[in-house]
XYZ file of C-alpha atoms in Angstrom:
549
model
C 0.000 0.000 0.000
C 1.548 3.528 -0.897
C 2.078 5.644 2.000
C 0.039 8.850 1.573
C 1.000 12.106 1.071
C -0.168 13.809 4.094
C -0.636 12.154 7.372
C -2.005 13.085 10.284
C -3.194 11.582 12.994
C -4.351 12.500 16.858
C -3.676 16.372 16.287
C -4.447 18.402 18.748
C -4.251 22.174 19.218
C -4.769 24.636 22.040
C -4.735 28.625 22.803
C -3.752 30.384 25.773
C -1.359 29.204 28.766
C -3.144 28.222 32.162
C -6.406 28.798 31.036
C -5.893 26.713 27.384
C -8.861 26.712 25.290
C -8.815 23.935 23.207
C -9.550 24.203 19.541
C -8.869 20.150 18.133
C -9.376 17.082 19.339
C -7.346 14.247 17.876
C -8.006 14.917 14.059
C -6.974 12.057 11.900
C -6.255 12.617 8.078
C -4.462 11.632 5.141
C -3.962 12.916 1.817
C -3.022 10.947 -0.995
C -0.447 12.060 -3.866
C -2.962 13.143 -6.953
C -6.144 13.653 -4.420
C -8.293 16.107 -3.376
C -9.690 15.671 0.433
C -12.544 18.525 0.747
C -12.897 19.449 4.729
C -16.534 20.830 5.000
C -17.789 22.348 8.366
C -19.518 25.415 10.316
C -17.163 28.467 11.275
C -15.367 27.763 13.892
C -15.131 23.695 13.503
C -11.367 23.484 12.951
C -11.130 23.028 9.310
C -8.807 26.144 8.817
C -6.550 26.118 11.799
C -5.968 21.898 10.984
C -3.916 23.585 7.699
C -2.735 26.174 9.600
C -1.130 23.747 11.722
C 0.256 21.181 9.255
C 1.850 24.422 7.465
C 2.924 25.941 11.208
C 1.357 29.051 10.369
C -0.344 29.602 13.713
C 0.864 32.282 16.372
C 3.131 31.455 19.359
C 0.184 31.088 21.624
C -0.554 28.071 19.617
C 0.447 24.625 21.765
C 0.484 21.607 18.796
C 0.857 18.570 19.686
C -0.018 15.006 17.244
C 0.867 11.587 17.744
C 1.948 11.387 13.858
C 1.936 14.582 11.305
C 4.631 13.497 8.099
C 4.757 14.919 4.720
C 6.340 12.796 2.122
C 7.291 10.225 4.440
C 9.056 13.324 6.501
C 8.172 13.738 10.264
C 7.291 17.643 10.242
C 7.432 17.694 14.308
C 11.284 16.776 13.803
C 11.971 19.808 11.915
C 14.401 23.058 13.223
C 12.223 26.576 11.706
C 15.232 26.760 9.125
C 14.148 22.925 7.984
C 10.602 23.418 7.689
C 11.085 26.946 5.844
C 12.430 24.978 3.132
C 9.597 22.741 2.639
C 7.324 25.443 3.076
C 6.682 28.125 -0.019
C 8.245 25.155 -1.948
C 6.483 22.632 -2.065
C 3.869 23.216 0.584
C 1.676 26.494 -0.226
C -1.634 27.811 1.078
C -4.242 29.884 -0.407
C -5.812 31.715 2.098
C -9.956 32.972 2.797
C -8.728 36.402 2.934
C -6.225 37.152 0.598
C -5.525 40.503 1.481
C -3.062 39.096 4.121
C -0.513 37.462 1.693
C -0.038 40.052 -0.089
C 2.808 42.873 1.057
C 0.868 46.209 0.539
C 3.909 47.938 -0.134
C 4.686 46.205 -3.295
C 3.018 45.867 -6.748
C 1.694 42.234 -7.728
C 4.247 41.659 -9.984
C 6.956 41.837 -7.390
C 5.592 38.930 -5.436
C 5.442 36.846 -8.833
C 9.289 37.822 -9.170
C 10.077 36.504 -5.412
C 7.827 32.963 -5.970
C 9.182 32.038 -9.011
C 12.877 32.838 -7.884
C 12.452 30.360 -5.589
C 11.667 27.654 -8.326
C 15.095 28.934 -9.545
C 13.905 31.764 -12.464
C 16.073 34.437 -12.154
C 15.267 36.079 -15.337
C 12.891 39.127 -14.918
C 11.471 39.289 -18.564
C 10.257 35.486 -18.101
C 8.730 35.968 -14.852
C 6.978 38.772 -16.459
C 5.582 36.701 -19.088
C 5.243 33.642 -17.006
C 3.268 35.886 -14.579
C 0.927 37.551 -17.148
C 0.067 34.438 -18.318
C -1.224 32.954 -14.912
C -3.088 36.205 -14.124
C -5.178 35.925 -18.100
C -5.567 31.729 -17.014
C -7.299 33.031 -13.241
C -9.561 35.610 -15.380
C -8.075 38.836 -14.973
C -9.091 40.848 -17.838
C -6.266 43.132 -18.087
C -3.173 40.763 -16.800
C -0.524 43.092 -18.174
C -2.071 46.290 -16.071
C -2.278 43.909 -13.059
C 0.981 43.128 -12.688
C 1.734 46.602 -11.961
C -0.795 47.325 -9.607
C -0.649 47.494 -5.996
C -2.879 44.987 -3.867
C -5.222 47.379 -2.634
C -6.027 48.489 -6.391
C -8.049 45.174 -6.892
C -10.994 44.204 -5.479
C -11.409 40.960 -3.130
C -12.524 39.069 -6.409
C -9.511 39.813 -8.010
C -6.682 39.549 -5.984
C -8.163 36.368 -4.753
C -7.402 35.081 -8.481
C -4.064 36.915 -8.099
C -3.429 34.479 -5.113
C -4.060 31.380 -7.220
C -1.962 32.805 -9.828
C 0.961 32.830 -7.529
C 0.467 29.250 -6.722
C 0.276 28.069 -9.760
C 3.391 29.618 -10.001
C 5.137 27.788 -7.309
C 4.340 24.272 -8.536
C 3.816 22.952 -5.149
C 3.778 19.377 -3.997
C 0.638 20.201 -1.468
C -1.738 22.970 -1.659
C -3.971 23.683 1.148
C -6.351 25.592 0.156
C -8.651 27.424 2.362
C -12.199 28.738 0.565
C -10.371 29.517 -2.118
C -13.215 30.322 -4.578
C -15.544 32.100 -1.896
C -15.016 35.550 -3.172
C -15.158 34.627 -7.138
C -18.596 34.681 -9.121
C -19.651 31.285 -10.466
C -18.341 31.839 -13.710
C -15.003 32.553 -12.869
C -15.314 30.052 -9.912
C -15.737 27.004 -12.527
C -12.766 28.294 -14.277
C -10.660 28.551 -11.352
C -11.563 25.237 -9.614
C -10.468 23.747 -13.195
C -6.662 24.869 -12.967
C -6.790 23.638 -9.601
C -7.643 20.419 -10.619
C -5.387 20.463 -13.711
C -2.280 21.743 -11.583
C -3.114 18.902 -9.170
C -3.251 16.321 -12.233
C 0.024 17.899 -13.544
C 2.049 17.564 -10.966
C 0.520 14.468 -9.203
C -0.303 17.539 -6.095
C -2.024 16.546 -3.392
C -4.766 19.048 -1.890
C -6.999 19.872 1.510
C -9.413 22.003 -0.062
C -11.594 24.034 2.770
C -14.564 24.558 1.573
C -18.585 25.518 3.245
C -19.707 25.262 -0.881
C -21.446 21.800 -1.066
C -21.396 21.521 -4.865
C -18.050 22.768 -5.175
C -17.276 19.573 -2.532
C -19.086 17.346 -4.389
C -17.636 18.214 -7.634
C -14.097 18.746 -7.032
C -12.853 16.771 -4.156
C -12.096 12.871 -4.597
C -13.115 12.425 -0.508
C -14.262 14.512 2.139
C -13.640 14.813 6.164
C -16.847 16.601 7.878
C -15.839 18.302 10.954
C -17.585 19.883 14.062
C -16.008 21.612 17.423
C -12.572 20.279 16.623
C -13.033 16.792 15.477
C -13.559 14.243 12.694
C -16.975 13.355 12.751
C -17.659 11.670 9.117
C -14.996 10.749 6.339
C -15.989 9.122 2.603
C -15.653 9.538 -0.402
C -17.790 12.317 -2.031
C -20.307 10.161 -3.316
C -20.678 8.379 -0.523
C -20.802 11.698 1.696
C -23.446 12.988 -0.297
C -25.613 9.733 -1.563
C -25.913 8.652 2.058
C -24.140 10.467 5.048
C -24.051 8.392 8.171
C -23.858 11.773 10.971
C -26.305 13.639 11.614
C -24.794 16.606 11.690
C -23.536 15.818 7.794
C -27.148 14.970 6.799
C -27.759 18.877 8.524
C -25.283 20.640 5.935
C -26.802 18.726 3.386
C -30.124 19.172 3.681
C -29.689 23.377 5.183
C -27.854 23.554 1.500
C -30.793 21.678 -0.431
C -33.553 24.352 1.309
C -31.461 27.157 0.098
C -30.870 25.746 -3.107
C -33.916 24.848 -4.076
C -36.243 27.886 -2.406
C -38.386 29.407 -4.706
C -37.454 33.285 -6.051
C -38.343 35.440 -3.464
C -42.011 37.545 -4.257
C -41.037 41.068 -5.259
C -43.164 44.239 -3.390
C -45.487 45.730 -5.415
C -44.690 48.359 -7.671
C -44.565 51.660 -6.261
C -47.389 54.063 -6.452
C -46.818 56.979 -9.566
C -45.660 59.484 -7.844
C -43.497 58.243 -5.110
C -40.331 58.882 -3.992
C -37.451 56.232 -3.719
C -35.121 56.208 -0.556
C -31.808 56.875 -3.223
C -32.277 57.531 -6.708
C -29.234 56.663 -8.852
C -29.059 58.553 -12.959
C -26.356 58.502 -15.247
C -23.764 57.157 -12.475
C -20.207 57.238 -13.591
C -17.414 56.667 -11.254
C -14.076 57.040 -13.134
C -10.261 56.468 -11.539
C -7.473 58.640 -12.692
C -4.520 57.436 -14.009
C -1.564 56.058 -11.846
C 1.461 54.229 -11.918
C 2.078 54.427 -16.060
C -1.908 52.960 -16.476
C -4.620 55.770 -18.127
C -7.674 56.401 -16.394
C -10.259 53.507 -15.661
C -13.756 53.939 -16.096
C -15.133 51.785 -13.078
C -19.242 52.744 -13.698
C -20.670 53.993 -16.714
C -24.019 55.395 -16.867
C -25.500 53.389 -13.940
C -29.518 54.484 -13.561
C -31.643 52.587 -10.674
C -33.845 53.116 -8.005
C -33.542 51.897 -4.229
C -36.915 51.816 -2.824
C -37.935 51.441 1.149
C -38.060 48.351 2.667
C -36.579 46.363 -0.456
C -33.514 43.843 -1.178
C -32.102 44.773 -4.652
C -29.181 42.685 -5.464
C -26.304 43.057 -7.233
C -25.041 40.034 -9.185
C -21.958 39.986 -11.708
C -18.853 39.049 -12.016
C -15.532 40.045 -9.808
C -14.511 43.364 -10.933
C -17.835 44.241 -12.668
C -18.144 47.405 -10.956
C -20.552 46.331 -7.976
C -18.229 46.673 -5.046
C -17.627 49.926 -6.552
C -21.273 50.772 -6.838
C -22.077 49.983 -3.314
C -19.312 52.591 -1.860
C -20.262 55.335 -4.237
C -24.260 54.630 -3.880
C -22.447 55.387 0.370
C -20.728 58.219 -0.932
C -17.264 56.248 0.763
C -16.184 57.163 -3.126
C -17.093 60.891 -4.988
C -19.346 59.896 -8.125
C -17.528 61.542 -11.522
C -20.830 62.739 -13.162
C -24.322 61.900 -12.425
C -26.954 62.328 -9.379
C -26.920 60.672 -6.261
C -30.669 61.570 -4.596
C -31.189 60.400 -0.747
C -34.435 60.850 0.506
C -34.805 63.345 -2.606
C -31.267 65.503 -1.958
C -28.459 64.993 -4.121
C -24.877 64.038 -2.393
C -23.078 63.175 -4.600
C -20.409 65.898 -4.437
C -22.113 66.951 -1.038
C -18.609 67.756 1.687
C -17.955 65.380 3.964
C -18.428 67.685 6.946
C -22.208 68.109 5.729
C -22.504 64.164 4.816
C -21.606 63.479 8.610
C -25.276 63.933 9.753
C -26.319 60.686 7.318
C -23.603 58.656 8.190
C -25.720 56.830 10.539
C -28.234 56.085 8.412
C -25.997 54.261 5.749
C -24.376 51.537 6.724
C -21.865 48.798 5.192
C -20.726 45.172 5.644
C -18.160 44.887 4.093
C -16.289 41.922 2.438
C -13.682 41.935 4.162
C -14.241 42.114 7.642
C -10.950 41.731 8.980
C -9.875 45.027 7.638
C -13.347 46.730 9.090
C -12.456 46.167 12.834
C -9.458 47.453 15.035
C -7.345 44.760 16.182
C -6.553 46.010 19.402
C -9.780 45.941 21.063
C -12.401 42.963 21.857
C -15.571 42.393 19.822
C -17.371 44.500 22.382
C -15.328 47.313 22.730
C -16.448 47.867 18.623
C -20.222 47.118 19.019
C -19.986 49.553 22.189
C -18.083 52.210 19.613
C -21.360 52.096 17.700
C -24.051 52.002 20.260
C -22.535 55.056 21.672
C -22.818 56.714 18.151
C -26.722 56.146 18.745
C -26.818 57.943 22.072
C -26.610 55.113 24.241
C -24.444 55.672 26.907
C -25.758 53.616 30.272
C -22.964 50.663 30.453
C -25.866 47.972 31.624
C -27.994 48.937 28.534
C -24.997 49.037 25.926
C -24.079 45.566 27.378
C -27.669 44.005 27.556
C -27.764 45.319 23.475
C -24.388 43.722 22.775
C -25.703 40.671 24.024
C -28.801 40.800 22.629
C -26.765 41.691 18.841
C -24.365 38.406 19.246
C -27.705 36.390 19.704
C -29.378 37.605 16.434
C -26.392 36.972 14.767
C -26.058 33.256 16.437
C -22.963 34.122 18.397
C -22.572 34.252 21.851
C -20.848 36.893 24.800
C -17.718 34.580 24.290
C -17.353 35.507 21.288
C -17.994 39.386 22.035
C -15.126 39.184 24.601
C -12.333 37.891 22.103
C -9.868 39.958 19.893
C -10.344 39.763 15.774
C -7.640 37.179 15.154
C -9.627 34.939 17.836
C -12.666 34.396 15.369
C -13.081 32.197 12.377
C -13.476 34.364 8.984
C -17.184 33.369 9.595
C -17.751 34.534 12.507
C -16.194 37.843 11.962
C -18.269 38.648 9.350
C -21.497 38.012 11.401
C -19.993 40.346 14.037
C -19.654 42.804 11.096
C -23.398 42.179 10.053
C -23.918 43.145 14.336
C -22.222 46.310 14.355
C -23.993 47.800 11.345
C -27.492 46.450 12.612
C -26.650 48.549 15.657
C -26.695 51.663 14.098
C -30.552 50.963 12.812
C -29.573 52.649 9.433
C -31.877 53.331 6.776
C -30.335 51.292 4.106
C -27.239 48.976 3.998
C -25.179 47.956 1.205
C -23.748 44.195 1.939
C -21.382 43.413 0.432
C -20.731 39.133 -0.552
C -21.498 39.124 3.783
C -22.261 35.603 3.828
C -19.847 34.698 1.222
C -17.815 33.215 4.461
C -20.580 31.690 6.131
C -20.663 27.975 6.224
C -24.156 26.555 4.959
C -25.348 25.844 8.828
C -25.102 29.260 9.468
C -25.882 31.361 6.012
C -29.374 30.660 5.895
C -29.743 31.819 9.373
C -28.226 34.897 8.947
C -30.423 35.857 5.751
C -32.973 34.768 7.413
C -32.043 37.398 10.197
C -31.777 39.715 7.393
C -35.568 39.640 6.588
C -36.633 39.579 9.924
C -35.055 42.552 10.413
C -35.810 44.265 7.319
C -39.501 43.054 8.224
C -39.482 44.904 11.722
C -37.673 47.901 10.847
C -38.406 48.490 7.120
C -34.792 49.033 6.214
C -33.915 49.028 2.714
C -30.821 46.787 1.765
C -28.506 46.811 -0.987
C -27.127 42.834 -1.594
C -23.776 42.303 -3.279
C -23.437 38.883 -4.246
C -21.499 36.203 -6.843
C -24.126 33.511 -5.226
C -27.471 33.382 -7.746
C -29.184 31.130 -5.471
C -28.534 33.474 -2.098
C -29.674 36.437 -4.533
C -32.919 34.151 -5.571
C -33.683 33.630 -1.633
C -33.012 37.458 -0.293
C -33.854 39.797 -3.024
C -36.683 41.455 -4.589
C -34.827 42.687 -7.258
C -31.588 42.032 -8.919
C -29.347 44.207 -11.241
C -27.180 42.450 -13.627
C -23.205 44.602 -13.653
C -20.736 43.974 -16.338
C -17.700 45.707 -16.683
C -19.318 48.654 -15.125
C -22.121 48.896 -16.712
C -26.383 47.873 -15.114
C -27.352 45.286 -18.147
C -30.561 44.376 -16.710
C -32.638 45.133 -13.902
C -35.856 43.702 -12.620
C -37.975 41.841 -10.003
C -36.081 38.278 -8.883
C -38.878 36.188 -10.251
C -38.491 37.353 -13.985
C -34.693 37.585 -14.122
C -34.616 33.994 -13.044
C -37.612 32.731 -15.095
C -37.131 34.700 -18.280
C -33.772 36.820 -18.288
C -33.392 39.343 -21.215
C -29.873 39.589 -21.578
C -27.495 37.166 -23.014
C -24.959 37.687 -19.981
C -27.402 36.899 -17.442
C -28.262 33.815 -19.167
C -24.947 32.430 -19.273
C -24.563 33.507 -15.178
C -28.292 31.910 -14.873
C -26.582 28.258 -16.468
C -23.972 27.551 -13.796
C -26.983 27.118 -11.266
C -27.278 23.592 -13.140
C -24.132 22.757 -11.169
C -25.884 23.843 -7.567
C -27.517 21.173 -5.357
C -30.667 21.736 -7.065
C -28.991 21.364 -10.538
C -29.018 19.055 -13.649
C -25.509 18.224 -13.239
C -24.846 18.540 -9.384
C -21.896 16.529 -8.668
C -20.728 17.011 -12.551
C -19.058 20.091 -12.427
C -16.389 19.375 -14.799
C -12.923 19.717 -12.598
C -12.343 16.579 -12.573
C -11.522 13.420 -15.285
C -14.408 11.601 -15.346
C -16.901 14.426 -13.959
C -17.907 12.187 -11.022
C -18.757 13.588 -7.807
């Protein structure tokens, strides 16, 4: 029998000093050269911090401890820092949830394509150039050549997500763990992505741990699959077996939570507005244009976006990474000054209104962002930040601020543990439904969302949009819904907008984009939902050789 890739067995892992909390409890896995092992779970299970320890990228408060962890036959627990840096960034790489952390903000993409591939031994600058330009046009980045000299923050989540897979394609790797890799990428660019993965991993005979909360994506990628819960193993199979007939409970819960969302029905739009009325923000002739920097001309980001945003609706945004929604969302904020057009709140324009005078409305616009990391300060606990807030409201009796905190964690299904721990102590998923707390807090008028339960596991995303139309339904807040998932859009909006490359292609109530959409780029987003659980061809997607699940 060939001795796998990867294996692991009793891992443990714990935070803190006296008072340890401890985070797993004897995982056992294996990877095999040339396969895929998918590691599904709610936020918070263990999935991320098991590759986080097999790649020792966890902070010195970290205690690991295993009874076996090898790589290649090599005992990793053996290994001096100077050993192990060798392996790793060679031939063990990670894609991360939130790429903005890999990236050095200081330097320009292309730089970190120049450092990678030096360390496969490519020394020349002109062929890194053209080997990088040619990963970045594989990932679907339109404009690879202008990407290479751009500076992280200069691409949106989307994109320098696909910037991070470019880079390790570029190592060549022997292991890749890959942690949600695809959760910021619309479905189009998604299919493509998961494909080089799968190619790269037939290429080189790579073996991967691919993190994922998508069950399709699971099902159609991943040779086997390890379900995990509060720190441990609790189902392991092959994919068809995991999703034909899962044997845990909690397994047959993901599954079926998934299936409900998949398959709900297109959500009823309001009626029309009365003749006469007046939206919460009209939008006309919206252009939001970026001047030119760093040896690139100016870049047209919206052109000629017109919409309403009427009270007490969802409209969602749908389109591909870099299509100009992110964008849109800020502007429609005024967190970015509109070029030309109008920007009408409650029937007075701001679009070029001073911030001084847009201070008063702050309050009443509100964002979750997509990456919440970024949004909180990462010095103070989770309730230090929700207290911020609350005190921006007026509240200022301690006992009331804290009953509220309390009361926010709840809606969001967290708990006052969680409100008492730092940023880096919470999952990616929890984070963001800490986010979604803070700007509920603030009971704005409107919020623009943006992709904020693109890091949710499936246990937990249909609970939170749930939330989001209970709360919509009790305090007639109108919403604004960023998303690359067509089925989440389907469940949660009233009406969707269709962006491409900055510019509104179609616009209308949820029901008729899905059932008869006008546009031929909306019917080509509308055909990768055969590949979702409710799909023609789940379990088919195409990344693998013999599209099995």
């Amino acid at each position: 029998m060939t001795a796998p890739l990867v294996d692991i067995r009793g891992l443990t892992l714990t935070f803190g000093g006296d008072s340890a909390t401890p985070v797993l409890h004897g995982v056992d896995l294996q990877v095999a050269r040339g396969e895929i092992l998918g590691v599904i779970g709610e936020s918070g299970s263990g999935k991320t911090m098991t590759g986080m320890a097999l790649l020792r990228l966890l902070p010195g408060t970290a205690t690991v401890a295993a009874e076996a962890m090898t790589f290649d036959g090599i005992a990793l627990p053996g290994l001096d820092e100077l050993q192990f840096g060798a392996l790793r960034g060679v031939r063990l790489a990670m894609v991360f949830q939130d790429p903005v952390g890999a990236f050095n903000p200081s330097k320009r993409v292309g730089w970190h394509f120049h450092h990678i591939l030096r360390r496969r031994g490519e020394t020349r600058r002109a062929a890194n150039r053209a080997r990088a330009v040619s990963l970045l046009g594989e990932v679907g980045i339109r404009r690879p050549e202008e990407t290479f000299d751009l500076y992280p923050h200069q691409l949106s989540g989307g994109m320098l997500q696909r910037a991070l897979i470019a880079l390790v394609l570029a190592l060549e790797p022997d292991l890749v763990v890959a942690d949600e890799p695809t959760s910021n990428l619309d479905k189009l660019v998604e299919h493509q992505i998961l494909t080089l993965f799968r190619e790269m991993q037939q290429r080189l005979r790579a073996g991967m741990i691919f993190v994922t909360h998508d069950m399709a994506v699971a099902a159609a990628l991943c040779d086997r699959i390890a379900v995990m819960r509060q720190g441990v193993v609790v189902e392991t199979g092959t994919a068809g077996q995991i999703f034909a007939a899962p044997q845990h409970a909690y397994t047959r819960l993901l599954i079926d939570t998934a299936r409900r969302l998949s398959e709900g029905p297109a959500k009823r739009a309001q009626p029309e507005p009365e003749a006469g009325s007046v939206p919460l923000m009209r939008v006309s002739g919206l252009d939001v244009t970026f001047p030119s920097a760093g040896g690139r001309g100016a870049f047209r980001a919206l052109d000629g976006i017109t919409l309403d945003i009427r009270r007490g609706e969802v409209l969602g945004l749908v389109g591909e990474s870099g299509s100009g929604k992110t964008t849109l969302g800020r502007t429609l904020l005024r967190l970015l000054e509109p070029s030309a057009g109008s920007l009408l709140y409650k029937g007075r324009d701001i679009a070029h209104t001073p911030e001084a005078r847009l201070r008063g409305i702050r309050r009443e616009l509100q964002m979750v962002f997509q990456d919440p990391g970024g949004s909180f300060n990462p010095r103070k606990p989770m309730h230090a930040s929700l207290a911020d807030a609350l005190r921006a409201t007026g509240l200022r009796d301690r006992a009331a601020i804290a009953s509220r905190i309390s009361g926010l964690m709840q809606r969001v299904g967290l708990t006052d543990r969680h409100a008492a721990r730092y940023p880096h102590e919470l999952s990616g998923g929890q984070l963001q439904r800490v986010a979604i707390a803070r700007a509920l807090a603030l009971e704005p008028e409107l919020i623009v969302a943006d992709e904020p339960v693109s890091k949710l596991d499936v246990s937990v995303r249909a609970g939170v949009l749930d939330l989001f139309r209970d709360i919509q339904a009790e305090t007639g807040l109108a919403m604004v819904f960023i998303t690359h998932d067509l089925e989440v859009a389907r469940y949660l909006c009233d009406r969707i907008g269709v962006l491409r490359h900055g510019r509104l292609l179609e616009l209308g109530p949820t029901g008729r984009i899905f059932a008869d959409p006008q546009h031929t780029y909306t019917k080509t987003l509308l055909a990768t939902l055969d590949y979702t659980m409710s799909g023609k061809h789940f379990g088919a997607g195409g990344y693998g050789p013999d599209g099995r699940a």
